Amino acid sequence: MARIVSGDSGTREVVAALRSGQVVGLPTETVYGLAADIRNDAALLKIFTVKRRPVTHPLIIHIARPEELEDIALEISPVCHALVDICWPGPLTVIIRAAPHVSRLCTGGRDTVAVRLPAHSSAQNVIRQLGSPVAAPSANRFGDVSPTTALHVVDDLGDDINLVLDGGSCEVGIESTIVDCTTAKPEILRHGAITPEAIEQIISTCDAALATRVSGTSRAPGMLDRHYAPKTQLVLHEREAKVPQDGAPVLHCDGDLVEVARTLYDQLRGLDARNISLAHVVMPPSGGLGFAIRDRLIKAATGL
Ligand code: AMP
Ligand code: MG
């Protein structure tokens, strides 16, 4: 069973485990990650085994200093520079052309790679002490609800990993915004706490505009219709007045959206823990952080 460790001694244990090729639970401000040293393919492969995730789904590389982006990238566009200058450390992932030495396990066999500099000091300390970036998808089984506490990680993966570093509850609570910076017009591949409005504003300083989203398959592999999903069936409603009075629990996701995002996955996990078969959800409005929360709820409500 995985042990939860904390503080300086916990950090040292986690770094030693990463150095010996293990995968570990790592706190970030978005969700808890399942981390492996990007220099070690055997360790990277364990991420896929533990998560039961197809190896074609690329991993996000987490760095601790902005300069490390240069080691991973073949080229960095002015738009990408502008985005990371303003948003890092923070919940923004950029897709860039990958340097040839980046493991194919991180890129999913593509010539591009996803990179982020997390704001959580524990994640930064681990990466600095290891002396290498780590790859870290969410520390849950493929398709399930992401973890936002160390206990969530133990609940999901406790049998398959040895260590989880406790960094408290994740402040953002949902996965990073992903922006593809490899195309003439950058595109948001996944919504997150860095809003489309904020991204438009930043890239406008480089005379760039976001690509208009064409419907159809996303260019981000692994963006499945069903994801972040509890066992409880969610029924989504645009307005409180539409919710039937049938005794089923109601999640109000239309209040303070920062708070809604922060607690969303814990609430979804709570439904499963109570064996609730059906719950109603009052949706947040589109716009700002509402885009990201709506995206998670729509995928969480999609049937198998
Ligand atoms: P996560 O599961 O949070 O680690 O997010 C990983 C997701 O980032 C993948 O499933 C892709 O959707 C996206 N991603 C990562 N690398 C790339 C890439 N090189 N090109 C496009 N999307 C990527
Ligand atoms: Mg995930």
Coordinates of C-alpha atoms in Angstrom, one line a residue, residues 64 233 258:
A64 CA 11.0 23.7 -12.7
Q233 CA -24.9 9.1 -13.6
V258 CA -12.9 29.2 -8.6

